[in-house]
Short mmCIF file of C-alpha atoms and ligand atoms in Angstrom, two decimals:
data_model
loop_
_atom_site.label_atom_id
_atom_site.label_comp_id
_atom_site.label_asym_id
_atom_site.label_seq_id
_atom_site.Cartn_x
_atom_site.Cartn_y
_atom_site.Cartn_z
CA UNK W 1 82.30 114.92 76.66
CA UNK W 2 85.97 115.81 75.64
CA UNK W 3 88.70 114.63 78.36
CA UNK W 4 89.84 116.83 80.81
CA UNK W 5 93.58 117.48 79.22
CA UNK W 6 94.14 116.01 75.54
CA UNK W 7 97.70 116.21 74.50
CA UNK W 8 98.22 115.05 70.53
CA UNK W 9 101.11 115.16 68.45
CA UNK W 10 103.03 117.62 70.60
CA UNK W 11 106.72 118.34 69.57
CA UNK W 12 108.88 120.90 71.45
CA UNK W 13 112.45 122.38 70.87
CA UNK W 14 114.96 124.54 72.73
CA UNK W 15 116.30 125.86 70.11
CA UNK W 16 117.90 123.16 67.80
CA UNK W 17 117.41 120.64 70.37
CA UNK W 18 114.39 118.54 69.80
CA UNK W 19 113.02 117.69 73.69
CA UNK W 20 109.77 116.57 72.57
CA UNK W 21 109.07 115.10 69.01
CA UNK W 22 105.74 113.27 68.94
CA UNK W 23 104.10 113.15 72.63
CA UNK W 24 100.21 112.54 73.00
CA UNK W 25 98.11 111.39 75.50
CA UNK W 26 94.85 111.87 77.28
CA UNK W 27 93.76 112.77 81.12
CA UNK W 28 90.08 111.92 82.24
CA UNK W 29 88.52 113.76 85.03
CA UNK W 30 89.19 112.11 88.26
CA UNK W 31 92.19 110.21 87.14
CA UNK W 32 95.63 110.06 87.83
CA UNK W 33 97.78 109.94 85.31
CA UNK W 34 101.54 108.57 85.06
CA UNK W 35 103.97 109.75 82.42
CA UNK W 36 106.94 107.67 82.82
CA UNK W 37 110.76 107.40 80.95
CA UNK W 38 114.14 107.88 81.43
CA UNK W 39 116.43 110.83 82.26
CA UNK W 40 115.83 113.30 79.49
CA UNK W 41 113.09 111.52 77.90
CA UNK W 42 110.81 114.94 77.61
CA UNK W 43 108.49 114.44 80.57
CA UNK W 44 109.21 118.12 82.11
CA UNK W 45 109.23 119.75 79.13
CA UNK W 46 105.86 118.13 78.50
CA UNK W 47 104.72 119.38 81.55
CA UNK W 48 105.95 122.71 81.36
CA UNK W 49 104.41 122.74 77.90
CA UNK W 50 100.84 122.18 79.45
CA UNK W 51 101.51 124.60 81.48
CA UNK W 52 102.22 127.73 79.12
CA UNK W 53 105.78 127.96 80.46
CA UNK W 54 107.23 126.96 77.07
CA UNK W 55 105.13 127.10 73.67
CA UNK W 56 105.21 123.96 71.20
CA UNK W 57 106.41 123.82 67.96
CA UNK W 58 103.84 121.06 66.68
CA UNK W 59 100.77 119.73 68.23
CA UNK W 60 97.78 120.85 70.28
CA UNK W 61 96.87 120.64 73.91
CA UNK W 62 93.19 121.05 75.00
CA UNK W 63 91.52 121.46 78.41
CA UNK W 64 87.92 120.21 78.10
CA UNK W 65 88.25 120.38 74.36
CA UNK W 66 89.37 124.12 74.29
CA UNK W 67 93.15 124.77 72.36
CA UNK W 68 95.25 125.75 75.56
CA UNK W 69 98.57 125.79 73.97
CA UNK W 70 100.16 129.44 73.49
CA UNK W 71 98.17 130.84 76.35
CA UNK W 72 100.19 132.05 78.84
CA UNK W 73 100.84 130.50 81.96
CA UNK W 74 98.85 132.83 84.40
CA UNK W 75 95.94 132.14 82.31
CA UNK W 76 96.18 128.51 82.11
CA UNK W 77 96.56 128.41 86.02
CA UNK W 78 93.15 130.40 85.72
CA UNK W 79 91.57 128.06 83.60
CA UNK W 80 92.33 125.42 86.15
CA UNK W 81 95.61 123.94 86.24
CA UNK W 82 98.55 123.88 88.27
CA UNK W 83 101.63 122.76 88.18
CA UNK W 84 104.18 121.39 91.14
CA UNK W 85 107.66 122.03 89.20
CA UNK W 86 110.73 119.41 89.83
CA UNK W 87 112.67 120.46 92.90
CA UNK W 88 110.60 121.79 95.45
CA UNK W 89 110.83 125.41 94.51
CA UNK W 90 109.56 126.93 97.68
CA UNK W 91 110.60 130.38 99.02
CA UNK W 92 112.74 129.51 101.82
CA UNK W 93 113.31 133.14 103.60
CA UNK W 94 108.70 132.78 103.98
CA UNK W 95 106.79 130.49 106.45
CA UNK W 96 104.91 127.90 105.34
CA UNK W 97 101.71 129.79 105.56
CA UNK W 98 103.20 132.67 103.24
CA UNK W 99 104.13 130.02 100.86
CA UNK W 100 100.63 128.45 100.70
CA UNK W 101 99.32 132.05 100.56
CA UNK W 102 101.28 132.72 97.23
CA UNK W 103 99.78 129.68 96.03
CA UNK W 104 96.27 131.34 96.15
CA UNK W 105 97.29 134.88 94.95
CA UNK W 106 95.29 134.28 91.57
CA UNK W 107 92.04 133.64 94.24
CA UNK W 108 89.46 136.62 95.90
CA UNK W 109 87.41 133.98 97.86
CA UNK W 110 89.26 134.51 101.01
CA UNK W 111 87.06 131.95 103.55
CA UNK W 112 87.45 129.37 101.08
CA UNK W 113 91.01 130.00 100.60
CA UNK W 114 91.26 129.88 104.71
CA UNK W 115 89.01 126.65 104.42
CA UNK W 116 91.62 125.26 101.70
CA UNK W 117 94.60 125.85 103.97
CA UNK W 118 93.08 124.02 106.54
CA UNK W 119 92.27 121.22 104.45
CA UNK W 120 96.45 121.37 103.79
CA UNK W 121 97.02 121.34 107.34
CA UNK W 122 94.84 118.35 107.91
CA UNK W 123 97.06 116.48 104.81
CA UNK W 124 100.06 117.74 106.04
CA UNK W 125 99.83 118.20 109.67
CA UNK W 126 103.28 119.17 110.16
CA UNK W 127 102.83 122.12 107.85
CA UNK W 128 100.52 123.51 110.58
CA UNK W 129 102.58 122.97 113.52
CA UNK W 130 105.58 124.51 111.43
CA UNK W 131 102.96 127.31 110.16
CA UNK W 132 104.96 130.43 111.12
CA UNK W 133 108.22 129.05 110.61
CA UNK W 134 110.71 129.31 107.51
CA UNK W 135 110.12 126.86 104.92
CA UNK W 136 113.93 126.94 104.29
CA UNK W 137 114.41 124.89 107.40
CA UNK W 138 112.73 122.32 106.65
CA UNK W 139 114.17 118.90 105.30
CA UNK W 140 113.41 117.66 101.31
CA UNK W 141 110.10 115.90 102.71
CA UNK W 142 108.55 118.83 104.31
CA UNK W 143 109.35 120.98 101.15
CA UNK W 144 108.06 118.47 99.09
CA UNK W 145 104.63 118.29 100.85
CA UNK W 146 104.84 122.37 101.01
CA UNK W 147 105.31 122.59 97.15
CA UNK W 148 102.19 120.35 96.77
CA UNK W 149 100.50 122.27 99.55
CA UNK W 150 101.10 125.34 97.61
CA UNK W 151 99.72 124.14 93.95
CA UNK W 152 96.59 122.80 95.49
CA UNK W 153 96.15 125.76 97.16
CA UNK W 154 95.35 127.43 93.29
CA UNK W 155 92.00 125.26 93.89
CA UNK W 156 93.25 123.33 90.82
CA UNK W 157 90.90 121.05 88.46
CA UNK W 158 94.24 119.22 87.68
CA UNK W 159 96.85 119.22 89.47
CA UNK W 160 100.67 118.78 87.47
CA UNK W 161 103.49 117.31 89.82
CA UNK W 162 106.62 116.74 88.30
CA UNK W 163 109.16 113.94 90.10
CA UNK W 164 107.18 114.36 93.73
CA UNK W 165 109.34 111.81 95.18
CA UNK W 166 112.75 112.63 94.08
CA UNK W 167 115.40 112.40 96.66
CA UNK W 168 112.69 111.84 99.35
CA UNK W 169 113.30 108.03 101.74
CA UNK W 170 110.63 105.27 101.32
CA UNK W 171 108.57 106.17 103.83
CA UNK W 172 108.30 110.14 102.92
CA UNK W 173 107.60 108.77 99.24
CA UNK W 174 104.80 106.69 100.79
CA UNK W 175 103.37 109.19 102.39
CA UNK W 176 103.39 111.34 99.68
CA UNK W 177 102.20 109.14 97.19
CA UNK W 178 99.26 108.45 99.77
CA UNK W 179 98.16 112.42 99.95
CA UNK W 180 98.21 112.15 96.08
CA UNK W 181 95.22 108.74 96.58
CA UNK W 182 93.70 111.51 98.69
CA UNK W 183 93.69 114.33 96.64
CA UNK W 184 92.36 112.47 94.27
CA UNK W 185 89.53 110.88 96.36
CA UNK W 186 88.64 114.62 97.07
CA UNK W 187 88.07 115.30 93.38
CA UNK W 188 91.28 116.71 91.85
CA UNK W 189 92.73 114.82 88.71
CA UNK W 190 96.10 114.23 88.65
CA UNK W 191 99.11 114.42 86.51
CA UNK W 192 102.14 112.87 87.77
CA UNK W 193 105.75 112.54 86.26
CA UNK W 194 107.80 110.03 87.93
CA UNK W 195 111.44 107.99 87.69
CA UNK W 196 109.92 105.74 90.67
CA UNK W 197 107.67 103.91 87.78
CA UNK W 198 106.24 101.16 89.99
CA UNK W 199 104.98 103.46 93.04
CA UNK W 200 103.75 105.98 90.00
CA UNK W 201 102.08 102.85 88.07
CA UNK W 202 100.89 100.94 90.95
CA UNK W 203 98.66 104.65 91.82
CA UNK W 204 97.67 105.50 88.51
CA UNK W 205 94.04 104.67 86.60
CA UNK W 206 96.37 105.23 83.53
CA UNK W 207 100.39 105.24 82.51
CA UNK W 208 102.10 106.31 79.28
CA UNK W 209 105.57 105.68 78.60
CA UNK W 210 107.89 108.50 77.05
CA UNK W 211 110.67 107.43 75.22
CA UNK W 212 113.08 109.52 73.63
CA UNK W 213 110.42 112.48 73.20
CA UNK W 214 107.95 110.61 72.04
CA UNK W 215 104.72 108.18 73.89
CA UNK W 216 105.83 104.55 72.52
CA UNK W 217 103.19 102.42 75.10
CA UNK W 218 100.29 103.17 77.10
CA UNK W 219 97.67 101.42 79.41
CA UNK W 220 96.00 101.42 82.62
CA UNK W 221 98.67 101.38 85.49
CA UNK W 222 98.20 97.86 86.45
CA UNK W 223 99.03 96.51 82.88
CA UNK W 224 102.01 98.43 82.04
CA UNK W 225 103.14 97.26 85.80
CA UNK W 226 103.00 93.58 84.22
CA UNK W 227 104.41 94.41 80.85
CA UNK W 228 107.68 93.07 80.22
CA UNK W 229 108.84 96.01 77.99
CA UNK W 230 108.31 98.14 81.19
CA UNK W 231 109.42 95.93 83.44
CA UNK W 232 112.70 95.79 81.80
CA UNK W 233 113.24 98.97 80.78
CA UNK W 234 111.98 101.28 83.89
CA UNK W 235 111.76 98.73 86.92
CA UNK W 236 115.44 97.12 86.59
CA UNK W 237 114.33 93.86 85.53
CA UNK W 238 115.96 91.71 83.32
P1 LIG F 1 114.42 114.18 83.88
O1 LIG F 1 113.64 113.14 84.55
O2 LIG F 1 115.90 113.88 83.85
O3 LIG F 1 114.10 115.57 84.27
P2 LIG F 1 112.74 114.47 81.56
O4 LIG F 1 112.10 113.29 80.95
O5 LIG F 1 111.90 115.33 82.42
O6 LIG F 1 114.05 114.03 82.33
P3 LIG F 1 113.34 116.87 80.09
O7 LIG F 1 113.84 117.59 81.30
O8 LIG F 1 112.04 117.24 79.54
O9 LIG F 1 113.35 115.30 80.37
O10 LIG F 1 114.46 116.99 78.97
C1 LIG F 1 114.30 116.49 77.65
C2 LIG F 1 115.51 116.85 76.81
O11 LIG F 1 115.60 118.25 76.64
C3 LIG F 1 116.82 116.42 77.42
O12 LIG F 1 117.66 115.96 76.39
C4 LIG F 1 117.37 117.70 78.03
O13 LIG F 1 118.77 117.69 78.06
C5 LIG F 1 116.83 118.75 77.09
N1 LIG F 1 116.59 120.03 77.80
C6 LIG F 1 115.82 120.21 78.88
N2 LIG F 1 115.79 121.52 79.25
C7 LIG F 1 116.57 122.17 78.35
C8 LIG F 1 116.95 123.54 78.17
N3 LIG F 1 116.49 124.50 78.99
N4 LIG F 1 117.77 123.83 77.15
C9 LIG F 1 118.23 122.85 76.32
N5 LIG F 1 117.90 121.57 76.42
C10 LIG F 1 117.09 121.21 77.43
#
């Protein structure tokens, strides 16, 4: 059976500038996956490129085996994947329920959709007492867990999120890497680009390492947690 998301060879540009030059890797069903690097290494872009936000120059991407680069990105979301973009992104003048309700706009199954929004609610359960209020009130956490809220609510086969833990304290990062154990536990395959490479490798069934546009290591999360290249490089050991 071909892999859930099969990256290979992908290279993408903005304009002269060469973001991505040889990125490939591969995304099981039921997995989580870490892509992990430095500032600027290509990890968005790679993400974005998944996505149908930006097209590649070189190189394929395939969902189940089927060529998904080019498509544009309302249709990949149909197909099945969503993606939680770096920085939140919610629409602060809506409530939270609003929000989650633009996450399902794509969707006509309205009791499931209700049934999925509980299911958030349950996750999050201070996105349910907050329901009706603004999400542009709320602190970095609470938009963080809204902005996941929202790309689940898509009903996603696999689920992109791009630096979920960015600017959030240890214990909102711990919560939010726990919902991401859960969502996986419920079925949804994960994607997951990170700076915090131990809490990211620690989760994940697999981790590739982007370097300067291109995947120079990979392995499951445990091992690249004990290699020494990694260790030095991304966890600020010597
Ligand atoms: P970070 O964690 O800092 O977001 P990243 O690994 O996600 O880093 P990208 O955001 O994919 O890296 O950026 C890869 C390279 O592409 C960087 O050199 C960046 O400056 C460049 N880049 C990103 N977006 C654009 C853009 N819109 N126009 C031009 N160059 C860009």
């Amino acid at each position: 059976m071909s892999p859930m998301l099969e990256v290979s060879g992908l290279s993408v540009a903005y304009g002269a500038i060469e973001a991505v030059r040889d990125v490939s890797f591969v995304v099981e069903e039921g997995q989580i996956v870490s892509l992990i690097g430095a500032n600027g290494a290509g990890k968005t872009t790679t993400l974005r490129t998944v996505s149908g936000l930006l097209k590649p120059r070189a190189g394929t991407v395939k969902l189940e085996g089927r060529e998904i680069s080019g498509l544009p990105a309302h249709t990949v979301l149909n197909l099945g994947i969503a993606h939680c973009p770096e920085g939140r992104r919610t629409f602060g003048r809506m409530t939270v329920e609003e929000n989650l309700q633009l996450g399902a706009y794509t969707r006509d199954d309205d009791a499931a959709v209700q049934a999925d929004m509980k299911n958030v609610y349950e996750l999050f359960p201070v996105l349910g007492e907050r329901r009706h209020q603004k999400a542009g009130l709320f602190s970095g956490g609470e938009q963080q867990m809204l902005a996941i809220g929202r790309a689940m609510m898509s009903r996603p086969r696999l689920l992109m999120l791009d630096e979920p833990s960015m600017g959030l304290s240890p214990i909102m990062t711990q919560r939010i890497f726990d919902t991401i154990k859960e969502l996986q536990s419920q079925g949804t395959t994960i994607l997951l680009v990170e700076q915090n490479a131990l809490a990211a490798l620690a989760l994940s069934d697999r981790g590739y390492v982007i370097d300067l546009g291109a995947t120079t290591l990979d392995g499951p999360g445990t091992e690249l947690l004990a290699d020494e290249r990694v260790r030095s490089a991304y966890l600020g050991e010597d």
